[in-house]
Structures are given as structure tokens and as C-alpha cells.
Amino acid sequence: MSVETVKAEVVVVGGGMVGLASAIALRDRGLDVLLCDPGEARARTSYGNAGVISRGSIFPMSSPALWAKLPSYLRNADRGLRLRHTHVARVLPWTAHFLASARTSAWERAAGSLLPLTSAALPAHLALAERAGAGHLLRRCGWIKLYRTHAAFAGAALERAILGRHGVSFEILDPDDIRAAEPALIRSYAQGMLLPETGAVSDPGGLLEAYQQLYLGLGGRTLRMVTTGLKPEAEGWCVRHDGGTVRARQVVLAAGAASGEIARGLGYRFAFAAERGYHAHYALHPESPPLTRPVLDTGAGSIIAPMGEGRVRVLSGVELNAREAPPDYVQIEAAAQEAGGTLRLGASLDNRPWMGARPSTPDGLPVIGPAPRHRGLIFAFGHGHIGLSTGPITGRLVADLATGAPPAVPVAPFAPQRLLGWPRWNPVQGRQRAD
């Protein structure tokens, strides 16, 4: 394919789960689609995901519990969050929006907005995986949140109350229930919560590859390149890259953590940050029972997920740092040490831990919708921790927006306009506005 004169009806910038699912959905509508991506599979956040597809994944990181934990966060004393303070100062719009969102009313509102998206996530994935011949990579098995103390479990009462109000199923587990559900666990936990309306992906990278083959089989085209800018033209768009240009009637920007920088070239300054995360793979001890579903150890701030026969993936908490900064393995090393007290682990299976950057919005909601000032540009990024799980339903929404069809789920809460501007919040009155 010539990189100098390429044309398409729609160009999708970004080949992660959201971009790829969008490209598939657009091809399903009969559009000529070109997917533009550097082709670095291991660098995609979808590759490094925990593989959890849960209807209950409706809670932003900016929770009301933030205020009690803020002193430990600022000292980097909490395992779930590590700050590079100079970077946080560089993303002041994100920081201000994030703090303004850490209120009970905002948290509940965000959960209600995300519920239609997460409720459609597993059915959309199962349908797409069946088409791609990858149904064996998804299981309806639920996942478990584990609490080391009764006080920690009590501290999550608001989360359970919100889940209950929205009709999300969960089961409370006592220590005997936890041992029966997961015999592989060797650490004692005070209580747990099983969310049964959850699927798990045993190989996120393999699932992404299967979807890529499905897209190519539908006649979709790909171009391996790094996007350097978008330029509106009289009859569409010009997508610039290091080897030439691509012209299209519409553009979908779904480049994950790189989306904010690309959008800035058009004058959109989103309150946006990169949440970096790490994972490492370990074999289970030969005498250990298998781990049958992902588990979140809230005391360690990390997730352990089964990834195929006899292998588990240990995932760290969140690191707020510049996307291009060198890796900092402190969190994943701590998570791996904690995992060694949770499971009987065998040998490490990686030469070095994986690192990726999630696109983070301060209110925890993705950006899905038409660009406010440019016709023919659709934003689809900022999914944070739910990009892999909600990718297929987001792709359907993108195709709806591109073709003028009614959206499959409400998209108004995800409008780009909400993150453009500087927040002003009165902590007494609890009001927020953008100037």
C-alpha cells in the first residue's frame, strides 16, 4: 500500500481494543476503513490488561475515600497509587478535576453513567469473540475482591450500596467461602466479594490478535505508522504520519494515552493524564491448585489473574507519571512479593515486567463523542481500566456516531466538552463549573 496517496472513508487512529473494535464495527456498516497504528502489540494497554470484563466495573478512581487516603498517597505509602509529584504538578487541569470528582454525589453519578456501558460489555465481547473464533479465550467465571481486615471490608460499604441500587449482583464471602471458591489462595482474608456477572480473558493479547484477523477478513485495511497530526480539509481530513499522509471523510481518534497529545494539535486541551501500570507473569507451584478467576487483593492494591494453564499475571496498582518516563519497578516488585504470600508461586516467566500507560480522565468516564469544533472527527479514548472490557460496545457507539444511527447506549455523559476547560469547585457547596 502506498503511504503517500492512501484514501479511505474512515481512518481509525489507534489499534488497541477500542480502535480495533471501532474499525470492525465500521466495516460491519459497509464503510471503507483504514486502521492506523504503530503495530507495537506489546505496548498496547489492551495487551497488559487483567482480562476482567465486569458489569460492576463502574467506579472511578476518584472516590470519596480519596480524602482519608490522601496523606498516604502524597507520601507514596499506599501500594495502590504511586505519584511522581513533578508530573502531577504538570497536569494541573486533570488534578483539579480529579479532586473535584472525589465526592459521593459525583461518584454515584459516574457509576450510573458507566452502568449501561459495562452492562453491554460482556455480551458484546462474547459475540465478537465467537465471530473471531476466539470464544475459548473468554469465560463467565466472576471475579473476587478480597479484604484482609473487617475494617477494610466495612470501608467499602458505599461501593456495595451503589452496586445494590443499580442491580449489580454480588455475594459476600466469609473465610470458608473464600477457601472453597479459590483453594489456591494460601493467605487468610477476613471477607471477600464475588461479582458473578463477570467474564475473564485468559490471553488479552491473543484475543486482540484474533480480532485483528477478523477485521482483516472483513476487508479492513491497516497502515503501520505513527500519527504526527490531524488536519481538517475542505472535504474531510488529512492524517499526517512519518511516511506521508492519509485522506478520509471521517477520523476516529482512539489512540489511548497518546490521544490527548494528538487532540492538542487541534486546540483541544483535555484534562487528561497517563496512568501507568505494570505486570509480571509467574508459574504456579506444581503442587498448587489452579487459580480459577481473577482476584483483587485490596490490601496489596494489586490483581492476580490466571493466564492459561499454570500461569498467573500479577498486576500493580496505578503510577501517575509521564507516559514517556523510564520504568519504575517499585510497585510491581512489591506486588509480586505480596502475591508470593497469596499463592504458591513458581518461577518468574518474564525477562522484565511489562509496562503500559492507560488514558485517564479525572472523572473516570471515557471520552466518546463528536469533536465540538470539527466536523467528521470522533473521539473514543480515556477508558482507563475498562478499555479492554468496553472496547466492543464502544466500537458499536463509534459506528453509530459515524453513520448517524441512534447510539446503542447513552453517550451524553461521555461528551468531550466536559473535560475542556479549567474546573472551579466550591468545597463547601460542592459545585463545579468549567471556565
C-alpha positions as MATLAB code, in Angstrom:
seq = 'MSVETVKAEVVVVGGGMVGLASAIALRDRGLDVLLCDPGEARARTSYGNAGVISRGSIFPMSSPALWAKLPSYLRNADRGLRLRHTHVARVLPWTAHFLASARTSAWERAAGSLLPLTSAALPAHLALAERAGAGHLLRRCGWIKLYRTHAAFAGAALERAILGRHGVSFEILDPDDIRAAEPALIRSYAQGMLLPETGAVSDPGGLLEAYQQLYLGLGGRTLRMVTTGLKPEAEGWCVRHDGGTVRARQVVLAAGAASGEIARGLGYRFAFAAERGYHAHYALHPESPPLTRPVLDTGAGSIIAPMGEGRVRVLSGVELNAREAPPDYVQIEAAAQEAGGTLRLGASLDNRPWMGARPSTPDGLPVIGPAPRHRGLIFAFGHGHIGLSTGPITGRLVADLATGAPPAVPVAPFAPQRLLGWPRWNPVQGRQRAD';
ca = [
       0.000    0.000    0.000;
       1.438    3.394   -0.932;
       1.875    5.636    2.102;
       1.729    8.799    0.002;
      -1.725    8.644   -1.601;
      -3.838    6.478    0.724;
      -7.550    7.306    0.924;
     -10.423    5.864    2.923;
     -13.921    6.774    4.068;
     -12.895    6.486    7.730;
      -9.445    6.456    9.323;
      -9.215    4.984   12.819;
      -6.134    6.212   14.675;
      -5.154    3.624   17.280;
      -5.041   -0.173   17.139;
      -5.801   -1.093   20.754;
      -9.065   -2.734   21.756;
     -11.161    0.423   21.349;
      -9.703    1.380   17.977;
      -9.795   -2.154   16.610;
     -13.369   -2.738   17.747;
     -14.356    0.588   16.194;
     -12.759   -0.427   12.903;
     -14.646   -3.741   12.923;
     -17.972   -2.051   13.702;
     -17.412    0.497   10.927;
     -16.635   -2.289    8.444;
     -19.843   -4.006    9.547;
     -21.685   -0.854    8.432;
     -20.114   -1.178    4.982;
     -17.608    1.672    5.280;
     -14.111    1.616    3.775;
     -11.891    1.699    6.873;
      -8.162    2.229    7.334;
      -6.729    1.392   10.763;
      -3.565    3.357   11.548;
      -1.320    2.118   14.345;
       2.426    1.728   15.003;
       1.918   -2.027   15.283;
       3.683   -2.380   18.647;
       1.406   -5.049   20.122;
       3.212   -5.333   23.456;
       2.988   -1.576   24.025;
      -0.810   -1.517   23.889;
      -2.598   -1.259   27.219;
      -5.061   -3.894   25.975;
      -2.164   -6.352   25.877;
      -1.321   -5.811   29.528;
      -4.863   -5.901   30.908;
      -6.083   -8.084   33.779;
      -8.717   -9.507   31.435;
     -11.670   -8.640   33.692;
     -14.959   -7.864   31.902;
     -17.337   -6.966   34.705;
     -20.736   -5.314   34.856;
     -19.645   -3.992   38.249;
     -16.645   -2.026   36.916;
     -18.467    1.261   37.396;
     -16.315    3.045   39.973;
     -13.831    5.807   39.064;
     -10.512    6.052   40.866;
     -11.617    9.477   42.216;
     -13.680    8.027   45.060;
     -14.822    9.729   48.286;
     -12.280    7.525   50.108;
      -9.553    9.615   48.461;
      -9.630   12.262   51.167;
      -8.848    9.854   54.020;
      -6.059    8.238   51.977;
      -4.606   11.472   50.585;
      -1.796   11.804   53.180;
      -0.554    8.264   52.447;
      -0.907    8.856   48.693;
       1.202   12.000   48.925;
       3.914   10.086   50.813;
       3.740    7.176   48.340;
       2.878    4.990   51.319;
      -0.148    3.339   49.677;
       0.530    0.356   47.434;
      -2.392    1.129   45.147;
      -1.065    4.503   43.933;
       2.410    5.875   43.308;
       2.890    9.543   42.452;
       5.633   11.322   40.588;
       4.929   14.682   42.168;
       6.528   16.784   39.440;
       4.270   15.110   36.872;
       1.120   15.678   38.919;
       2.016   19.382   39.013;
       2.353   19.311   35.200;
      -1.213   18.038   34.759;
      -2.967   20.568   36.979;
      -6.250   20.573   35.000;
      -6.507   16.800   35.489;
      -5.556   17.071   39.171;
      -8.135   19.794   39.855;
     -10.909   17.905   38.049;
      -9.880   14.687   39.843;
     -10.152   16.218   43.308;
     -13.465   17.854   42.415;
     -14.812   14.445   41.342;
     -13.924   12.750   44.650;
     -17.354   13.362   46.181;
     -20.097   10.870   46.935;
     -22.586   12.538   44.586;
     -20.093   12.633   41.706;
     -19.021    9.025   42.342;
     -22.617    7.809   42.312;
     -23.383    9.817   39.189;
     -20.369    8.365   37.396;
     -21.393    4.831   38.392;
     -24.858    5.377   36.920;
     -23.346    6.715   33.707;
     -20.970    3.771   33.322;
     -23.511    1.054   34.106;
     -25.130    0.892   30.622;
     -21.648    0.662   29.094;
     -20.365   -2.060   31.418;
     -23.661   -3.975   31.257;
     -23.264   -4.274   27.479;
     -19.543   -5.132   27.658;
     -19.584   -8.909   28.184;
     -22.386   -9.690   25.681;
     -20.617   -7.554   23.059;
     -17.288   -9.321   23.711;
     -18.815  -12.788   23.596;
     -20.480  -12.054   20.258;
     -17.285  -10.611   18.783;
     -15.110  -13.430   20.124;
     -17.465  -16.006   18.607;
     -17.137  -14.318   15.218;
     -13.352  -14.261   15.600;
     -13.111  -17.928   16.581;
     -11.762  -16.924   19.988;
     -14.632  -17.887   22.258;
     -12.316  -20.232   24.167;
     -10.394  -17.213   25.500;
     -13.414  -15.881   27.452;
     -15.055  -17.492   30.478;
     -18.032  -16.444   32.607;
     -16.383  -17.092   35.963;
     -16.843  -13.978   38.083;
     -14.062  -12.261   39.977;
     -13.361  -11.691   43.666;
     -12.379   -8.649   45.703;
     -10.520   -9.705   48.854;
     -10.276   -7.788   52.141;
      -7.604   -8.566   54.715;
      -9.481   -6.976   57.629;
     -13.095   -6.471   58.619;
     -12.388   -2.731   58.810;
     -11.299   -2.701   55.150;
     -14.472   -4.546   54.188;
     -16.599   -2.086   56.167;
     -14.827    0.769   54.419;
     -16.206   -0.485   51.077;
     -19.842   -0.293   52.246;
     -20.666    2.609   49.912;
     -19.452    0.600   46.906;
     -21.723   -2.300   47.825;
     -24.647    0.033   48.402;
     -24.238    1.586   44.952;
     -23.919   -1.845   43.319;
     -27.112   -2.898   45.048;
     -29.015    0.203   43.975;
     -28.032   -0.464   40.363;
     -28.957   -4.139   40.483;
     -25.389   -5.443   40.094;
     -25.195   -8.908   41.657;
     -22.613   -9.694   44.316;
     -22.101  -12.296   47.025;
     -20.406  -11.715   50.371;
     -17.819  -14.366   51.193;
     -16.545  -15.374   54.627;
     -13.120  -17.030   55.052;
     -14.535  -20.518   54.485;
     -16.330  -19.344   51.323;
     -13.092  -17.821   50.007;
     -11.140  -21.018   50.608;
     -13.853  -23.066   48.907;
     -14.034  -20.725   45.915;
     -10.255  -20.480   45.426;
      -8.276  -23.305   47.065;
      -5.092  -21.880   45.538;
      -5.128  -18.947   47.983;
      -2.822  -19.510   50.939;
      -3.294  -16.120   52.604;
      -6.141  -15.681   55.084;
      -8.708  -12.992   54.274;
     -11.372  -11.590   56.578;
     -14.019  -11.241   53.882;
     -14.499  -11.154   50.136;
     -16.986  -10.088   47.495;
     -17.723  -12.208   44.436;
     -19.120  -10.413   41.391;
     -20.615  -13.236   39.300;
     -21.660  -11.069   36.317;
     -18.070  -11.063   35.138;
     -16.071  -12.672   32.371;
     -12.327  -13.243   32.289;
      -9.955  -13.274   29.324;
      -7.189  -15.859   29.621;
      -4.999  -14.148   26.994;
      -5.790  -10.472   26.279;
      -3.039  -10.246   23.652;
      -4.317  -13.359   21.915;
      -7.866  -12.008   21.902;
      -6.656   -8.779   20.323;
      -4.828  -10.768   17.630;
      -7.998  -12.746   16.879;
      -9.952   -9.513   16.468;
      -7.260   -8.186   14.141;
      -7.671  -11.238   11.932;
     -11.439  -10.766   11.973;
     -11.002   -7.153   10.850;
      -8.695   -8.153    8.001;
     -11.121  -10.886    6.990;
     -13.835   -8.269    6.676;
     -11.711   -6.400    4.128;
     -10.351   -3.847    6.570;
      -7.025   -2.200    5.786;
      -4.163   -1.361    8.105;
      -1.237    1.028    7.922;
       1.663    0.678   10.345;
       2.706    4.191   11.190;
       2.955    6.802   13.938;
       0.383    9.593   13.600;
       2.036   13.010   13.831;
      -1.049   15.193   13.443;
      -4.574   15.692   12.119;
      -5.541   18.471    9.746;
      -9.091   19.361    8.671;
      -9.602   19.961    4.957;
     -12.463   21.196    2.797;
     -13.870   17.727    2.186;
     -12.597   15.732    5.122;
      -9.356   15.092    6.948;
      -5.664   14.688    6.374;
      -3.863   12.361    8.778;
      -0.146   13.089    8.815;
       2.432   10.470    9.675;
       6.149    9.939    9.407;
       5.881    8.419    5.913;
       3.277   10.604    4.234;
      -0.426   11.430    4.568;
      -3.825    9.725    4.558;
      -7.050   11.411    3.490;
     -10.515   10.453    4.709;
     -14.017   11.783    5.143;
     -14.043   10.957    8.865;
     -11.440   10.256   11.556;
     -11.822    8.307   14.785;
      -9.215    9.220   17.401;
      -8.784    6.121   19.604;
      -5.063    6.270   20.357;
      -5.296    5.642   24.097;
      -2.868    7.634   26.208;
      -1.469    9.342   23.082;
      -4.881   10.801   22.198;
      -4.529   13.893   24.356;
      -1.334   14.957   22.612;
      -2.828   14.389   19.142;
      -6.007   16.304   20.059;
      -3.923   19.190   21.410;
      -2.673   19.821   17.869;
      -6.261   20.803   17.001;
      -6.638   23.073   20.015;
      -8.330   20.596   22.370;
      -6.653   20.706   25.767;
      -8.247   17.870   27.697;
      -7.871   17.394   31.424;
      -6.005   14.176   30.816;
      -3.235   12.083   32.396;
      -1.487    8.756   31.892;
      -1.998    6.034   34.471;
       0.969    3.738   34.142;
       0.684    0.104   35.179;
       2.933   -2.944   35.269;
       2.523   -6.703   35.161;
       4.702   -9.788   35.545;
       3.997  -13.472   34.876;
       4.739  -16.354   37.206;
       4.256  -20.079   37.049;
       2.193  -21.627   39.804;
       3.937  -24.146   42.021;
       3.377  -27.640   40.593;
       1.537  -28.711   43.760;
      -0.732  -25.640   43.851;
      -4.374  -25.915   42.793;
      -5.177  -23.661   39.825;
      -6.411  -20.114   40.310;
      -9.798  -20.158   38.582;
     -10.667  -16.454   38.370;
      -9.052  -13.009   38.793;
      -8.742  -11.746   42.364;
      -8.171   -8.210   43.606;
      -6.269   -8.076   46.878;
      -7.377   -4.695   48.210;
      -4.704   -4.811   50.919;
      -1.948   -5.127   48.319;
      -3.588   -2.806   45.778;
      -2.938   -5.381   43.065;
      -4.669   -8.035   40.959;
      -3.684  -11.624   40.283;
      -5.275  -13.163   37.183;
      -4.974  -16.642   35.672;
      -3.466  -16.552   32.189;
      -3.610  -20.035   30.744;
      -2.508  -23.352   32.175;
      -0.352  -22.966   35.274;
       0.433  -19.280   34.720;
      -0.719  -16.147   36.549;
      -0.337  -12.452   35.816;
       0.427  -10.128   38.728;
      -0.655   -6.543   38.065;
       0.449   -3.490   40.028;
      -1.549   -0.506   41.183;
      -1.543    2.871   39.445;
       1.511    5.040   38.809;
       0.878    8.674   37.881;
       3.883    9.645   35.827;
       4.757   10.973   32.393;
       3.966    8.445   29.693;
       7.498    8.624   28.302;
       9.322    8.460   31.673;
      11.641    5.487   32.337;
      10.040    2.493   34.082;
       9.877    2.469   37.868;
       9.513   -1.138   39.043;
       8.922   -0.402   42.748;
       5.177   -1.137   42.606;
       5.338   -4.340   40.583;
       8.165   -5.695   42.731;
       6.063   -5.038   45.838;
       3.003   -6.577   44.182;
       4.968   -9.688   43.228;
       6.260  -10.041   46.780;
       2.708   -9.794   48.123;
       1.488  -12.283   45.517;
       4.077  -14.749   46.820;
       2.226  -14.694   50.139;
      -1.130  -15.117   48.431;
      -0.353  -18.016   46.070;
       2.327  -20.669   45.871;
       4.283  -19.147   43.019;
       6.956  -20.819   40.968;
       9.476  -19.262   38.615;
       9.217  -15.834   37.007;
       8.346  -16.163   33.319;
       9.429  -12.697   32.120;
      12.803  -11.160   31.404;
      11.432   -7.880   32.755;
       7.994   -6.608   33.825;
       5.629   -5.184   31.218;
       4.695   -1.503   31.443;
       1.872    0.385   29.732;
       0.017    3.690   30.079;
      -3.742    3.891   30.441;
      -5.557    7.017   29.225;
      -7.017    8.534   32.402;
      -9.822   11.043   32.725;
     -10.319   12.701   36.122;
     -13.997   11.730   36.448;
     -13.375    8.126   35.392;
     -15.609    8.329   32.326;
     -14.319    7.755   28.785;
     -14.429   10.413   26.085;
     -16.859    9.190   23.407;
     -18.459   11.643   21.020;
     -18.034   14.059   18.140;
     -15.383   16.759   18.423;
     -17.092   20.026   19.411;
     -15.357   22.233   16.830;
     -14.541   19.876   13.942;
     -16.974   18.062   11.702;
     -16.130   14.439   10.928;
     -13.879   13.846   13.962;
     -14.996   11.338   16.607;
     -13.226   10.932   19.942;
     -13.066    7.469   21.568;
     -10.435    7.324   24.309;
      -9.907    7.757   28.034;
     -11.339    4.383   29.114;
      -8.793    3.939   31.897;
      -9.075    0.460   33.404;
     -12.061   -0.636   31.296;
     -10.690   -0.179   27.769;
     -10.381   -3.881   27.014;
     -13.746   -4.742   28.556;
     -15.798   -1.947   26.968;
     -13.921   -1.835   23.653;
     -16.514   -3.753   21.572;
     -19.506   -1.762   22.838;
     -17.541    1.482   22.359;
     -16.807    0.388   18.785;
     -20.529   -0.006   18.198;
     -21.123    3.501   19.570;
     -18.439    4.922   17.279;
     -20.114    3.280   14.276;
     -23.461    4.711   15.398;
     -21.978    8.206   15.594;
     -20.229    7.856   12.230;
     -23.403    6.734   10.439;
     -25.951    8.869   12.266;
     -27.669    5.906   13.936;
     -29.140    6.162   17.460;
     -26.401    5.191   19.979;
     -26.690    1.699   21.427;
     -26.252    3.155   24.939;
     -26.437    6.788   26.128;
     -23.278    8.736   25.244;
     -24.162   12.155   26.675;
     -22.226   11.524   29.939;
     -19.089   10.856   27.876;
     -19.213   14.089   25.864;
     -15.753   15.619   25.197;
     -16.908   19.095   26.268;
     -16.958   18.166   29.949;
     -13.154   17.912   30.115;
     -12.317   21.032   28.129;
     -11.672   23.977   30.409;
     -10.496   24.567   33.949;
     -12.623   23.362   36.881;
     -13.649   25.601   39.741;
     -15.098   23.791   42.713;
     -16.501   25.161   45.941;
     -15.756   22.503   48.581;
     -18.494   23.856   50.858;
     -21.286   23.978   48.303;
     -19.897   21.066   46.267;
     -20.479   22.780   42.914;
     -18.221   22.526   39.905;
     -18.071   24.587   36.730;
     -15.683   25.000   33.830;
     -14.497   28.477   32.851;
];
